[in-house]
PDB file of C-alpha atoms in Angstrom:
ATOM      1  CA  UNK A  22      -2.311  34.020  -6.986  1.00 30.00           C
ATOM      2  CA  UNK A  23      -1.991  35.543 -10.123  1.00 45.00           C
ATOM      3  CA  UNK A  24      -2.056  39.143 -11.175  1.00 59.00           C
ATOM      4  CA  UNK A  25      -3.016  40.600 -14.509  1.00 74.00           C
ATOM      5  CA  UNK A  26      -0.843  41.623 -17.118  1.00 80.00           C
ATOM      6  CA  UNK A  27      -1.053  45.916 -18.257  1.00 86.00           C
ATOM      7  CA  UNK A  28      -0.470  47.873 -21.413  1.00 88.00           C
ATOM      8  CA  UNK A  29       3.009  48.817 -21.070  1.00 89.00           C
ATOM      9  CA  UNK A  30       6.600  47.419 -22.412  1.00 91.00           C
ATOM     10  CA  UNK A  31       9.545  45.238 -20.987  1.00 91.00           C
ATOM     11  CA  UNK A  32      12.206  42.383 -21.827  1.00 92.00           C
ATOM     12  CA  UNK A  33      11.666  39.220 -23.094  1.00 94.00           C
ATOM     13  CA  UNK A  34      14.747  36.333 -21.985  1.00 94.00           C
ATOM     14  CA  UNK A  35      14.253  32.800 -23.390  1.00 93.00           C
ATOM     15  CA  UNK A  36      15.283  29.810 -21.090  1.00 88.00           C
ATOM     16  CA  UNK A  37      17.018  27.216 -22.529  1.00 66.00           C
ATOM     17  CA  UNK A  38      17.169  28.599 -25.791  1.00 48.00           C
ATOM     18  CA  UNK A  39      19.111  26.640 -28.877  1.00 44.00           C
ATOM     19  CA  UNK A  40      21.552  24.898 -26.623  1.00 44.00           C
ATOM     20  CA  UNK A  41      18.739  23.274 -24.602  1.00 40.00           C
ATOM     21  CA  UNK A  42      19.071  19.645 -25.543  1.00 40.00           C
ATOM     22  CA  UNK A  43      16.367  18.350 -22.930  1.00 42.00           C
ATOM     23  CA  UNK A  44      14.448  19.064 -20.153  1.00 41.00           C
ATOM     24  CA  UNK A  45      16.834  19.430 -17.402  1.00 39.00           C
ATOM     25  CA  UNK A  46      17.943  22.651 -17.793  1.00 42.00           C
ATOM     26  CA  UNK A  47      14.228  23.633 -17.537  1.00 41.00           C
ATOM     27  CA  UNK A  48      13.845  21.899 -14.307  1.00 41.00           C
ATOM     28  CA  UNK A  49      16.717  23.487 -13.154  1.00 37.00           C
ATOM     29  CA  UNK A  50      15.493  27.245 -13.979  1.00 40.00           C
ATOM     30  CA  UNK A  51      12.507  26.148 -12.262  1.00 40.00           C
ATOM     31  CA  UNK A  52      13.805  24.919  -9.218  1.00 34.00           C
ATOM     32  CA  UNK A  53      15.837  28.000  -8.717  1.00 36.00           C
ATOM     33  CA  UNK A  54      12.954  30.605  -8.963  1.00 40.00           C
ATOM     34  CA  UNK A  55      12.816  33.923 -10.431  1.00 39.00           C
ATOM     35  CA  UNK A  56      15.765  35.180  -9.283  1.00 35.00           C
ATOM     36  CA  UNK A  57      17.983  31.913 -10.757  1.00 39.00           C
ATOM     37  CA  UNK A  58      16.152  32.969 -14.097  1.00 41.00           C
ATOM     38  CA  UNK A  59      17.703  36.083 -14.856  1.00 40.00           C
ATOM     39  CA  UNK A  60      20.919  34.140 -14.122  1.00 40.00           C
ATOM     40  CA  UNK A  61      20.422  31.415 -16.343  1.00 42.00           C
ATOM     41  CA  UNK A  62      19.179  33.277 -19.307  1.00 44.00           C
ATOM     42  CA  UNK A  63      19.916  31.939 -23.145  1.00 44.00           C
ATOM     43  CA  UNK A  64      19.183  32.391 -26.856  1.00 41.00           C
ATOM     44  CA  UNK A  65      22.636  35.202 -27.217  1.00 44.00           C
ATOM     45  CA  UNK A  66      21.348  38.282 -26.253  1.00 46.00           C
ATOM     46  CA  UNK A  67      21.900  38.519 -22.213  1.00 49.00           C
ATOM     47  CA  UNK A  68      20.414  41.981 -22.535  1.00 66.00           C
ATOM     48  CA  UNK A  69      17.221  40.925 -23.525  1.00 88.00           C
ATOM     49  CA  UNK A  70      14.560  41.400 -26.378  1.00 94.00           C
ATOM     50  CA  UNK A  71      12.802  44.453 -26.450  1.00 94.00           C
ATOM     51  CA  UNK A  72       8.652  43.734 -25.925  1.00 93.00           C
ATOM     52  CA  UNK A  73       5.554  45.626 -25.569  1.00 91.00           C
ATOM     53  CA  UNK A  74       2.828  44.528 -23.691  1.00 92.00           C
ATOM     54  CA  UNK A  75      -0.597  44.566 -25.273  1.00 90.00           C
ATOM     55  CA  UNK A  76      -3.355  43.324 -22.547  1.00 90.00           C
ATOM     56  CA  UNK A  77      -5.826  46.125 -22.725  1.00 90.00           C
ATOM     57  CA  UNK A  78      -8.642  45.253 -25.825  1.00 90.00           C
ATOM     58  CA  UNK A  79      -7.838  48.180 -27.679  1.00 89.00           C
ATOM     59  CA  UNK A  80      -3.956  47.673 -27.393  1.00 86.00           C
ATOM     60  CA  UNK A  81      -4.491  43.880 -28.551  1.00 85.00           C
ATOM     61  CA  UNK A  82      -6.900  44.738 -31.424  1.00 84.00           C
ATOM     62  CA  UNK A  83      -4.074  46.933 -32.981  1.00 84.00           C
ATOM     63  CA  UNK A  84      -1.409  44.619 -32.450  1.00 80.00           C
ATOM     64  CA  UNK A  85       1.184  45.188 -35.170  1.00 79.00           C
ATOM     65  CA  UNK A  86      -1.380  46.774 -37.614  1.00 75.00           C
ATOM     66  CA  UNK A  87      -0.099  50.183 -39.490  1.00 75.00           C
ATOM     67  CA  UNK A  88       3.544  49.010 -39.407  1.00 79.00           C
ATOM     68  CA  UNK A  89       5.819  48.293 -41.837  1.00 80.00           C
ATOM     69  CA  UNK A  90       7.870  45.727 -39.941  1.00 79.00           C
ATOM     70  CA  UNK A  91       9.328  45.834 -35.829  1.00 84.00           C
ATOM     71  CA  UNK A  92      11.979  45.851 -33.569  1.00 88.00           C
ATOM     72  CA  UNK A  93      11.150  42.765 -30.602  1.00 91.00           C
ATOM     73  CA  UNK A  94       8.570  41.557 -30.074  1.00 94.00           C
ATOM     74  CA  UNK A  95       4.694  42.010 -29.369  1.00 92.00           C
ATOM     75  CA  UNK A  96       3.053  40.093 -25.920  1.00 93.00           C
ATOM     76  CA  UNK A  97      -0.764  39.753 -26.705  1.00 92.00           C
ATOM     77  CA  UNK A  98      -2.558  38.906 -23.545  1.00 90.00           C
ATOM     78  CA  UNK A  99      -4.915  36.986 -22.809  1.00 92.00           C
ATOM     79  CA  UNK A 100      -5.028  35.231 -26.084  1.00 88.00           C
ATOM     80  CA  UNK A 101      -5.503  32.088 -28.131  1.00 86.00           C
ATOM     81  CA  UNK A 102      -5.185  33.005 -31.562  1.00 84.00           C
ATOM     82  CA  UNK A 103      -4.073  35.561 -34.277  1.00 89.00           C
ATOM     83  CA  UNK A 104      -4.644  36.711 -37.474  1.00 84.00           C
ATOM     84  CA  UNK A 105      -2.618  38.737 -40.222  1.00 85.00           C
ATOM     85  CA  UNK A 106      -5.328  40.600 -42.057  1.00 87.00           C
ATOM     86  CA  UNK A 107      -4.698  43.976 -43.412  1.00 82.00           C
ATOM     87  CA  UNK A 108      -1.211  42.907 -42.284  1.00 86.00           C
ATOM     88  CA  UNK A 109       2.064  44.059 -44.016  1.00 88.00           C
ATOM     89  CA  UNK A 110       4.343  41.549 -43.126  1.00 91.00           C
ATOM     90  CA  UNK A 111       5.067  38.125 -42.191  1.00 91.00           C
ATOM     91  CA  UNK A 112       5.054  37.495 -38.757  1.00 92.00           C
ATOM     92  CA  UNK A 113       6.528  34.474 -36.250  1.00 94.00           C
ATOM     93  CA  UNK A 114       3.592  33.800 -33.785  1.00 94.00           C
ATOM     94  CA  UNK A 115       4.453  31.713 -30.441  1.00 95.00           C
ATOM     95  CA  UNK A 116       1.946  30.387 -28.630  1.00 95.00           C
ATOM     96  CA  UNK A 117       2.294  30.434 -24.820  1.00 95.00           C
ATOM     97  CA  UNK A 118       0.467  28.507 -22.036  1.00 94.00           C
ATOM     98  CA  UNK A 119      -0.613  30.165 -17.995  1.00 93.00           C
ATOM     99  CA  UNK A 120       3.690  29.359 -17.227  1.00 93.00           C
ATOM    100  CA  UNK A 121       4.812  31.272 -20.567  1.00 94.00           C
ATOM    101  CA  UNK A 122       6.223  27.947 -21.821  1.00 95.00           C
ATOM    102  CA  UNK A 123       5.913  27.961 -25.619  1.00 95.00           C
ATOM    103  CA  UNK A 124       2.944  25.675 -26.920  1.00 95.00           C
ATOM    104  CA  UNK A 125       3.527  26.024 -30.620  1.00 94.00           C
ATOM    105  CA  UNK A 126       5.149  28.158 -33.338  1.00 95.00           C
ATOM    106  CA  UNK A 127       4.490  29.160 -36.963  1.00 93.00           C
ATOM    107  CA  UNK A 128       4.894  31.978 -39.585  1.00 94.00           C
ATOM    108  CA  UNK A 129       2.058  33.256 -41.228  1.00 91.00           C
ATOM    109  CA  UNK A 130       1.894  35.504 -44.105  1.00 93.00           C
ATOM    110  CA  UNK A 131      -0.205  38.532 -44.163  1.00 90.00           C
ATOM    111  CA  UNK A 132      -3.713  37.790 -44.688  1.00 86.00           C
ATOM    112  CA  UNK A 133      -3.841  34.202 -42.896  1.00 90.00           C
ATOM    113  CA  UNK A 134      -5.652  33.006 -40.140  1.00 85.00           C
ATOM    114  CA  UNK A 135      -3.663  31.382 -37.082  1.00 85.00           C
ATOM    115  CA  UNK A 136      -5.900  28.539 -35.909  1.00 86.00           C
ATOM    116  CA  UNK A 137      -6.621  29.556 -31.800  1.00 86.00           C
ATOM    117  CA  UNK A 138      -4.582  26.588 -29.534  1.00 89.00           C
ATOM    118  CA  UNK A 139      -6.779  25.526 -26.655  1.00 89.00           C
ATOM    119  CA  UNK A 140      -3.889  25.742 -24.092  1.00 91.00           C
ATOM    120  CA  UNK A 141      -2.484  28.957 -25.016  1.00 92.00           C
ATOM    121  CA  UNK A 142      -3.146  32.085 -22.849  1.00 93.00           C
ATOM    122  CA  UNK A 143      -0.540  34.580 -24.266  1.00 94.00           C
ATOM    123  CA  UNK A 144       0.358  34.754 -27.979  1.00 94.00           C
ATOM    124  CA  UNK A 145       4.297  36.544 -28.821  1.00 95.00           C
ATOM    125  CA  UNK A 146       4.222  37.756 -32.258  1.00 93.00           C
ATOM    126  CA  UNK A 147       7.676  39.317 -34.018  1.00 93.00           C
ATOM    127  CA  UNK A 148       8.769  39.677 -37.502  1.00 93.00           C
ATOM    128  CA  UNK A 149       9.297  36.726 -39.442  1.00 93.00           C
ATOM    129  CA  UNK A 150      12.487  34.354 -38.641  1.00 94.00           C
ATOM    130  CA  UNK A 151      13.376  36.457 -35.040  1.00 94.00           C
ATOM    131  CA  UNK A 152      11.896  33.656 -33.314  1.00 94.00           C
ATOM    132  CA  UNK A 153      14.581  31.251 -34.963  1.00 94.00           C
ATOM    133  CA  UNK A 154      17.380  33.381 -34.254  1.00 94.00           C
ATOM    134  CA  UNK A 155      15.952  33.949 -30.522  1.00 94.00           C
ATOM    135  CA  UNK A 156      16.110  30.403 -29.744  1.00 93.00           C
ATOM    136  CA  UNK A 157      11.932  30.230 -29.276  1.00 95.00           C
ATOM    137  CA  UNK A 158      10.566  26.630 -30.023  1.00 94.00           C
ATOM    138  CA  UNK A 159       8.225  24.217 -28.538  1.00 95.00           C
ATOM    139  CA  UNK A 160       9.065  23.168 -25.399  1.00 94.00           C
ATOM    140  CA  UNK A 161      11.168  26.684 -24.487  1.00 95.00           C
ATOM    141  CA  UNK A 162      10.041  28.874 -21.238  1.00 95.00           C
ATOM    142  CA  UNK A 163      10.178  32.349 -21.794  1.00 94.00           C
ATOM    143  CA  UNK A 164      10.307  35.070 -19.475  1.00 93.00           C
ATOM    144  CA  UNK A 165       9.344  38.480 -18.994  1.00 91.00           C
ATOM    145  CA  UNK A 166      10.846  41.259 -17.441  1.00 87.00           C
ATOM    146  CA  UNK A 167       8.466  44.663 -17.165  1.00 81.00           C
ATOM    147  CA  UNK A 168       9.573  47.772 -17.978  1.00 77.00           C
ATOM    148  CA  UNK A 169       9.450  50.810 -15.737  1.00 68.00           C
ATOM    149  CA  UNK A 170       6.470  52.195 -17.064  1.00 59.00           C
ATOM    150  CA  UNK A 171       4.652  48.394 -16.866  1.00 52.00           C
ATOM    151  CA  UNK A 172       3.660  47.009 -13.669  1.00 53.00           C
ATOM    152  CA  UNK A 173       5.352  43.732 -11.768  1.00 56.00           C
ATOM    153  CA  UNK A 174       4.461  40.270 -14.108  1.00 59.00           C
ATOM    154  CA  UNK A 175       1.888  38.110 -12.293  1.00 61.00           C
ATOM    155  CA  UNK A 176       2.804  35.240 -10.741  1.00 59.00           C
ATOM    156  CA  UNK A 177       3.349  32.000 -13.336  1.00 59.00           C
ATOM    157  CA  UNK A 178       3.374  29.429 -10.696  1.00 56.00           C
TER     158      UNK A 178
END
């Protein structure tokens, strides 16, 4: 069954992350479950990246608008597609599909148009070139880790 995601913030670990050469690590991380995730966590930073949650409409119409730039990164759920108008940055968007395995990933420059990607259900936005350095690429699980204030993560199976 799966739950549904709140406003709220937590941690973002990528699996696999730039030393993933195939697949089988992947496998692995799946086979082991949630609680072989947190062990097998990648991409440098074993403490995590910092993420807010945006699921509510309101929260995901804001997004990153008003800021000058951002520390982590921004979960916008449930969503397809993004857009950068009135925007005062570049961004790095990741698309994500239902098991928060990354679809696709560009940069787009403020006032651009993301084209929506028919698998995606969760879109991670972050300032442009922290994807890169976090190891996030096509192919690459990600997981999430909710804060205190945010409620468990539904289930991704």
């Amino acid at each position: 069954m799966v739950g549904r995601w709140r406003d709220g913030t937590g941690t973002l670990h990528v699996v696999g992350g730039a030393d993933r050469a195939d697949g089988a690590e992947e496998d692995r991380e799946g086979a082991e479950g949630s609680a072989g995730r947190a062990k097998g966590l990648s991409a440098g930073l074993a403490e995590g990246i910092p993420l807010t949650i945006a699921a509510s409409y309101r929260a995901r119409a804001r997004g990153l608008l008003g800021r000058d730039g951002m520390t982590g990164a921004l979960l916008l759920t449930p969503a397809s597609g993004v857009h950068t108008f009135r925007m005062r940055f570049a961004i790095d968007v990741a698309y994500l599909d239902r098991r928060l395995t990354v679809v696709d990933v560009h940069t787009l420059r403020p006032g651009r148009l993301g084209r929506p990607r028919l698998r995606a259900r969760h879109v991670l936005e972050a300032e442009a070139g922290a994807l890169e350095r976090w190891g996030v690429r096509r192919g690459v699980r990600v997981v999430i880790t909710p804060g205190p204030s945010a409620p468990p993560a539904p289930s991704v199976r």
